């Protein structure tokens, strides 16, 4: 991230003065006119570069069209000049190329940008899923699976990149594209550059474009996407200057940056021979491949006598010359059976005796063979391109008439022209300066779970799952091992567990199965249990009897170090799961045992504590819950900003409950001056910046951006987490126990396979954290 910030500063210094009108960011969502030496100068911008700059940009066409090519080319060109590792990614690979060659069946923009910019990546890693896969998933209601697949592929691709340009999907027939792209942008944490593509010859007015832009911004923000700015494409030349000026003024006043508009352009908007060949799935038979990158001014079918056709061409050429029009370069279509046309047109071209052509398409083509083939091969390198297609003449005419001009990997002149247009009409400095603005750290649910899984894979822990009789537990165990998240031991008789797994078609071959009723470790665990419960005068016979319980046996595996953590509760009650841990896994410091939930809301992850264990904590206990929850939050990659919740904010209310929260807040601040903590504070002021600004005066590091919410009692906490879960569809991971010497966690009896996987992953992270903490304590003691 820091590398991008530094590069962005040098990038803007290098680009300063290259554009006729410079704009820079002045605040989070407005642009101010650049002035030499002022806030708009590159040096002033560079001074602002700090932590939190974006390293990705989501470019999406909110008009539902496919006119992103010039914008994508310009952005790749701009950032590639100054950053060593720039990439391109599509959530859904669109518009697969059908012609033969090294890029066959790859998404068109992936192939084009990889080829032209020499991107070193495997092109198959540059998109999340194929168009067909996405359509299938969405049609069958598997949207979350699609999001998961795309997120995982993007994270794998993004590793090591300084900047990734992401293109929103343009796939037809998959519902609301703005909504879908908003979700993609939010999940990938990439700010959105909205491309507004105008239809050919569309009458445009700045007011109408402004309304469209604001509606699209609202739709994207409804999906929790951050909108960076607006760029226009294909603006009619006659309207370009006035539209750009008026729209820029309106959008800037509304706090939405306008970074320019590319005018409609005949070079970009005209079909070229290689694009026609792509649509016909044609192959180059004769001629030079470099000549395929040429304009097609018109398409003419030759079905009459070849002499008559040549006379018609000559007449049309003469008429154009008289009008002062440039010479035509028609594409001629004829059937492959008309070898007279092929030879005649070849002769005309070789001798220069007739009008020029862009190329010749042979329809219904199979093979020529014979003397004609030998003649054509002899002169091949001197001919205009001759393309063969199996498509019939009439169908070929229809296909060509509907060609949507685009930019292919071979469209070198169009690519260069797109760069020129972008450089002239789009202010890339404004885009870069918006990207370099510090932004709040955002932890989306998918990013959170991805982070946990990465930690698990890098530091494999051993987790015991006692409830092997439950199909969900078996399925989760199989998936955990398959994903490499943890080593798993299932408790039960091996033959019975295997039979149960086979009955449900679940592969548990990667899991260990331990018969806890006939284990050689039972005697060792009995001795340890007697020692742990000696204050309760537990006998050895009593210990052996307790070890007949699968949760006690699993807990003793954790205590003895034979497992790093345990997860149970799919079949057992919370009391049966947690009681053994409370009995034998207390810390030497007698730390208060409490719990948290990770609340995975649509756009962020919050920590709720304590919602499962302590009924009516004292101020001292509440302070301890807050500090331990903050440490847990940090261990899972969530920056702790602790809100001590109450029914009043600041000094607005009073009563015993408020006094308790005030006292607890003071204790937290005294014990942990390193933490951001605010209290008493109401929930809305803790999580909503607008309400926080009204209720908290003088600023706060917590109000409006709290990540850890500490509830004053179990009644409030438990009801709140369930209300949020049921009302918003949030995923609640937990309860995760805190304050134990080693991690044991409980499941809801209504848990899903995904819930079990997530809880096991969190348990593994807790185990790793406790191991590291234990390793640090002797070192700290020795240093002291």
PDB file of C-alpha atoms in Angstrom, residues 111-243:
ATOM      1  CA  UNK A 111      -6.738 -10.625 -24.181  1.00  0.00           C
ATOM      2  CA  UNK A 112      -6.401  -7.088 -25.558  1.00  0.00           C
ATOM      3  CA  UNK A 113      -4.907  -5.512 -22.433  1.00  0.00           C
ATOM      4  CA  UNK A 114      -2.615  -8.448 -21.659  1.00  0.00           C
ATOM      5  CA  UNK A 115      -1.275  -8.451 -25.208  1.00  0.00           C
ATOM      6  CA  UNK A 116      -0.761  -4.726 -25.635  1.00  0.00           C
ATOM      7  CA  UNK A 117       0.671  -3.949 -22.190  1.00  0.00           C
ATOM      8  CA  UNK A 118       2.640  -7.174 -21.902  1.00  0.00           C
ATOM      9  CA  UNK A 119       1.002  -8.102 -18.613  1.00  0.00           C
ATOM     10  CA  UNK A 120       2.922 -11.116 -17.255  1.00  0.00           C
ATOM     11  CA  UNK A 121      -0.123 -12.815 -15.723  1.00  0.00           C
ATOM     12  CA  UNK A 122      -1.769 -16.029 -16.833  1.00  0.00           C
ATOM     13  CA  UNK A 123      -4.852 -14.652 -18.648  1.00  0.00           C
ATOM     14  CA  UNK A 124      -7.037 -17.343 -17.094  1.00  0.00           C
ATOM     15  CA  UNK A 125      -6.300 -15.766 -13.680  1.00  0.00           C
ATOM     16  CA  UNK A 126      -7.412 -12.340 -14.859  1.00  0.00           C
ATOM     17  CA  UNK A 127     -11.126 -13.039 -14.468  1.00  0.00           C
ATOM     18  CA  UNK A 128     -13.234 -14.597 -11.738  1.00  0.00           C
ATOM     19  CA  UNK A 129     -15.684 -16.832 -13.593  1.00  0.00           C
ATOM     20  CA  UNK A 130     -16.700 -17.275 -17.207  1.00  0.00           C
ATOM     21  CA  UNK A 131     -19.800 -15.666 -18.645  1.00  0.00           C
ATOM     22  CA  UNK A 132     -21.563 -19.032 -18.852  1.00  0.00           C
ATOM     23  CA  UNK A 133     -20.690 -19.916 -15.242  1.00  0.00           C
ATOM     24  CA  UNK A 134     -21.991 -16.576 -14.000  1.00  0.00           C
ATOM     25  CA  UNK A 135     -25.256 -16.884 -15.914  1.00  0.00           C
ATOM     26  CA  UNK A 136     -25.769 -20.410 -14.549  1.00  0.00           C
ATOM     27  CA  UNK A 137     -25.096 -19.382 -10.945  1.00  0.00           C
ATOM     28  CA  UNK A 138     -27.322 -16.316 -11.086  1.00  0.00           C
ATOM     29  CA  UNK A 139     -30.145 -18.180 -12.812  1.00  0.00           C
ATOM     30  CA  UNK A 140     -30.127 -20.821 -10.066  1.00  0.00           C
ATOM     31  CA  UNK A 141     -30.006 -18.308  -7.211  1.00  0.00           C
ATOM     32  CA  UNK A 142     -26.356 -19.007  -6.304  1.00  0.00           C
ATOM     33  CA  UNK A 143     -25.361 -15.350  -6.060  1.00  0.00           C
ATOM     34  CA  UNK A 144     -23.317 -15.813  -2.888  1.00  0.00           C
ATOM     35  CA  UNK A 145     -21.362 -18.651  -4.474  1.00  0.00           C
ATOM     36  CA  UNK A 146     -20.594 -16.346  -7.396  1.00  0.00           C
ATOM     37  CA  UNK A 147     -19.432 -13.610  -5.017  1.00  0.00           C
ATOM     38  CA  UNK A 148     -17.243 -16.065  -3.115  1.00  0.00           C
ATOM     39  CA  UNK A 149     -15.640 -17.403  -6.301  1.00  0.00           C
ATOM     40  CA  UNK A 150     -14.925 -13.932  -7.652  1.00  0.00           C
ATOM     41  CA  UNK A 151     -13.559 -12.676  -4.317  1.00  0.00           C
ATOM     42  CA  UNK A 152     -11.219 -15.641  -3.947  1.00  0.00           C
ATOM     43  CA  UNK A 153      -9.902 -15.368  -7.512  1.00  0.00           C
ATOM     44  CA  UNK A 154      -9.413 -11.613  -7.126  1.00  0.00           C
ATOM     45  CA  UNK A 155      -7.455 -11.977  -3.893  1.00  0.00           C
ATOM     46  CA  UNK A 156      -5.198 -14.566  -5.525  1.00  0.00           C
ATOM     47  CA  UNK A 157      -4.640 -12.328  -8.550  1.00  0.00           C
ATOM     48  CA  UNK A 158      -4.139  -9.107  -6.604  1.00  0.00           C
ATOM     49  CA  UNK A 159      -1.245 -10.421  -4.495  1.00  0.00           C
ATOM     50  CA  UNK A 160       1.908  -8.468  -5.363  1.00  0.00           C
ATOM     51  CA  UNK A 161       0.122  -5.866  -7.505  1.00  0.00           C
ATOM     52  CA  UNK A 162       0.588  -2.128  -6.948  1.00  0.00           C
ATOM     53  CA  UNK A 163      -2.643  -1.315  -8.762  1.00  0.00           C
ATOM     54  CA  UNK A 164      -5.431  -3.388 -10.289  1.00  0.00           C
ATOM     55  CA  UNK A 165      -7.946  -1.957 -12.744  1.00  0.00           C
ATOM     56  CA  UNK A 166     -11.173  -3.938 -12.359  1.00  0.00           C
ATOM     57  CA  UNK A 167     -13.811  -3.829 -15.079  1.00  0.00           C
ATOM     58  CA  UNK A 168     -17.437  -4.200 -14.053  1.00  0.00           C
ATOM     59  CA  UNK A 169     -19.424  -6.858 -15.832  1.00  0.00           C
ATOM     60  CA  UNK A 170     -21.220  -6.088 -19.095  1.00  0.00           C
ATOM     61  CA  UNK A 171     -22.779  -9.532 -19.541  1.00  0.00           C
ATOM     62  CA  UNK A 172     -26.307  -9.463 -20.947  1.00  0.00           C
ATOM     63  CA  UNK A 173     -29.279 -11.227 -19.405  1.00  0.00           C
ATOM     64  CA  UNK A 174     -28.155 -11.437 -15.770  1.00  0.00           C
ATOM     65  CA  UNK A 175     -30.408  -8.843 -14.142  1.00  0.00           C
ATOM     66  CA  UNK A 176     -29.535  -5.421 -12.752  1.00  0.00           C
ATOM     67  CA  UNK A 177     -25.934  -4.791 -13.790  1.00  0.00           C
ATOM     68  CA  UNK A 178     -25.494  -1.627 -11.705  1.00  0.00           C
ATOM     69  CA  UNK A 179     -26.608  -3.489  -8.591  1.00  0.00           C
ATOM     70  CA  UNK A 180     -24.396  -6.489  -9.339  1.00  0.00           C
ATOM     71  CA  UNK A 181     -21.368  -4.325 -10.076  1.00  0.00           C
ATOM     72  CA  UNK A 182     -22.011  -2.350  -6.899  1.00  0.00           C
ATOM     73  CA  UNK A 183     -21.811  -5.592  -4.929  1.00  0.00           C
ATOM     74  CA  UNK A 184     -18.618  -6.618  -6.711  1.00  0.00           C
ATOM     75  CA  UNK A 185     -17.001  -3.228  -6.047  1.00  0.00           C
ATOM     76  CA  UNK A 186     -17.980  -3.302  -2.367  1.00  0.00           C
ATOM     77  CA  UNK A 187     -16.738  -6.861  -1.835  1.00  0.00           C
ATOM     78  CA  UNK A 188     -13.455  -6.160  -3.628  1.00  0.00           C
ATOM     79  CA  UNK A 189     -13.098  -2.833  -1.769  1.00  0.00           C
ATOM     80  CA  UNK A 190     -12.419  -0.974  -5.021  1.00  0.00           C
ATOM     81  CA  UNK A 191     -13.724   2.599  -5.493  1.00  0.00           C
ATOM     82  CA  UNK A 192     -15.932   3.007  -8.573  1.00  0.00           C
ATOM     83  CA  UNK A 193     -15.258   5.143 -11.622  1.00  0.00           C
ATOM     84  CA  UNK A 194     -18.628   5.356 -13.371  1.00  0.00           C
ATOM     85  CA  UNK A 195     -18.464   5.317 -17.172  1.00  0.00           C
ATOM     86  CA  UNK A 196     -21.516   6.917 -18.792  1.00  0.00           C
ATOM     87  CA  UNK A 197     -21.676   5.738 -22.387  1.00  0.00           C
ATOM     88  CA  UNK A 198     -23.862   7.710 -24.764  1.00  0.00           C
ATOM     89  CA  UNK A 199     -25.810   6.023 -27.541  1.00  0.00           C
ATOM     90  CA  UNK A 200     -24.833   6.856 -31.088  1.00  0.00           C
ATOM     91  CA  UNK A 201     -26.359  10.208 -32.228  1.00  0.00           C
ATOM     92  CA  UNK A 202     -28.085  10.596 -28.851  1.00  0.00           C
ATOM     93  CA  UNK A 203     -29.319  14.103 -28.081  1.00  0.00           C
ATOM     94  CA  UNK A 204     -27.715  14.928 -24.750  1.00  0.00           C
ATOM     95  CA  UNK A 205     -28.235  17.633 -22.166  1.00  0.00           C
ATOM     96  CA  UNK A 206     -26.123  18.177 -19.077  1.00  0.00           C
ATOM     97  CA  UNK A 207     -29.193  18.112 -16.826  1.00  0.00           C
ATOM     98  CA  UNK A 208     -30.282  14.686 -18.027  1.00  0.00           C
ATOM     99  CA  UNK A 209     -26.757  13.281 -17.708  1.00  0.00           C
ATOM    100  CA  UNK A 210     -26.510  14.736 -14.208  1.00  0.00           C
ATOM    101  CA  UNK A 211     -29.722  12.964 -13.179  1.00  0.00           C
ATOM    102  CA  UNK A 212     -28.462   9.673 -14.606  1.00  0.00           C
ATOM    103  CA  UNK A 213     -25.159  10.030 -12.781  1.00  0.00           C
ATOM    104  CA  UNK A 214     -26.761  10.783  -9.421  1.00  0.00           C
ATOM    105  CA  UNK A 215     -29.216   7.878  -9.736  1.00  0.00           C
ATOM    106  CA  UNK A 216     -26.391   5.476 -10.629  1.00  0.00           C
ATOM    107  CA  UNK A 217     -24.309   6.772  -7.731  1.00  0.00           C
ATOM    108  CA  UNK A 218     -27.226   6.188  -5.379  1.00  0.00           C
ATOM    109  CA  UNK A 219     -27.735   2.655  -6.733  1.00  0.00           C
ATOM    110  CA  UNK A 220     -24.051   1.820  -6.282  1.00  0.00           C
ATOM    111  CA  UNK A 221     -23.929   3.250  -2.777  1.00  0.00           C
ATOM    112  CA  UNK A 222     -27.014   1.219  -1.867  1.00  0.00           C
ATOM    113  CA  UNK A 223     -24.746  -1.809  -2.406  1.00  0.00           C
ATOM    114  CA  UNK A 224     -22.125  -0.174  -0.125  1.00  0.00           C
ATOM    115  CA  UNK A 225     -19.754   0.720  -2.979  1.00  0.00           C
ATOM    116  CA  UNK A 226     -17.596   3.854  -2.801  1.00  0.00           C
ATOM    117  CA  UNK A 227     -18.024   6.099  -5.861  1.00  0.00           C
ATOM    118  CA  UNK A 228     -14.878   7.934  -6.998  1.00  0.00           C
ATOM    119  CA  UNK A 229     -16.124   9.899 -10.006  1.00  0.00           C
ATOM    120  CA  UNK A 230     -17.711  10.042 -13.460  1.00  0.00           C
ATOM    121  CA  UNK A 231     -16.274   9.887 -16.970  1.00  0.00           C
ATOM    122  CA  UNK A 232     -18.265  10.197 -20.215  1.00  0.00           C
ATOM    123  CA  UNK A 233     -17.698   8.251 -23.411  1.00  0.00           C
ATOM    124  CA  UNK A 234     -18.918   8.781 -26.992  1.00  0.00           C
ATOM    125  CA  UNK A 235     -20.089  12.352 -26.425  1.00  0.00           C
ATOM    126  CA  UNK A 236     -21.325  13.799 -29.776  1.00  0.00           C
ATOM    127  CA  UNK A 237     -18.623  16.173 -31.004  1.00  0.00           C
ATOM    128  CA  UNK A 238     -21.078  18.996 -31.610  1.00  0.00           C
ATOM    129  CA  UNK A 239     -22.100  18.914 -27.930  1.00  0.00           C
ATOM    130  CA  UNK A 240     -18.833  17.934 -26.299  1.00  0.00           C
ATOM    131  CA  UNK A 241     -17.535  21.281 -25.040  1.00  0.00           C
ATOM    132  CA  UNK A 242     -20.806  22.579 -23.610  1.00  0.00           C
ATOM    133  CA  UNK A 243     -21.837  19.230 -22.084  1.00  0.00           C
TER     134      UNK A 243
END
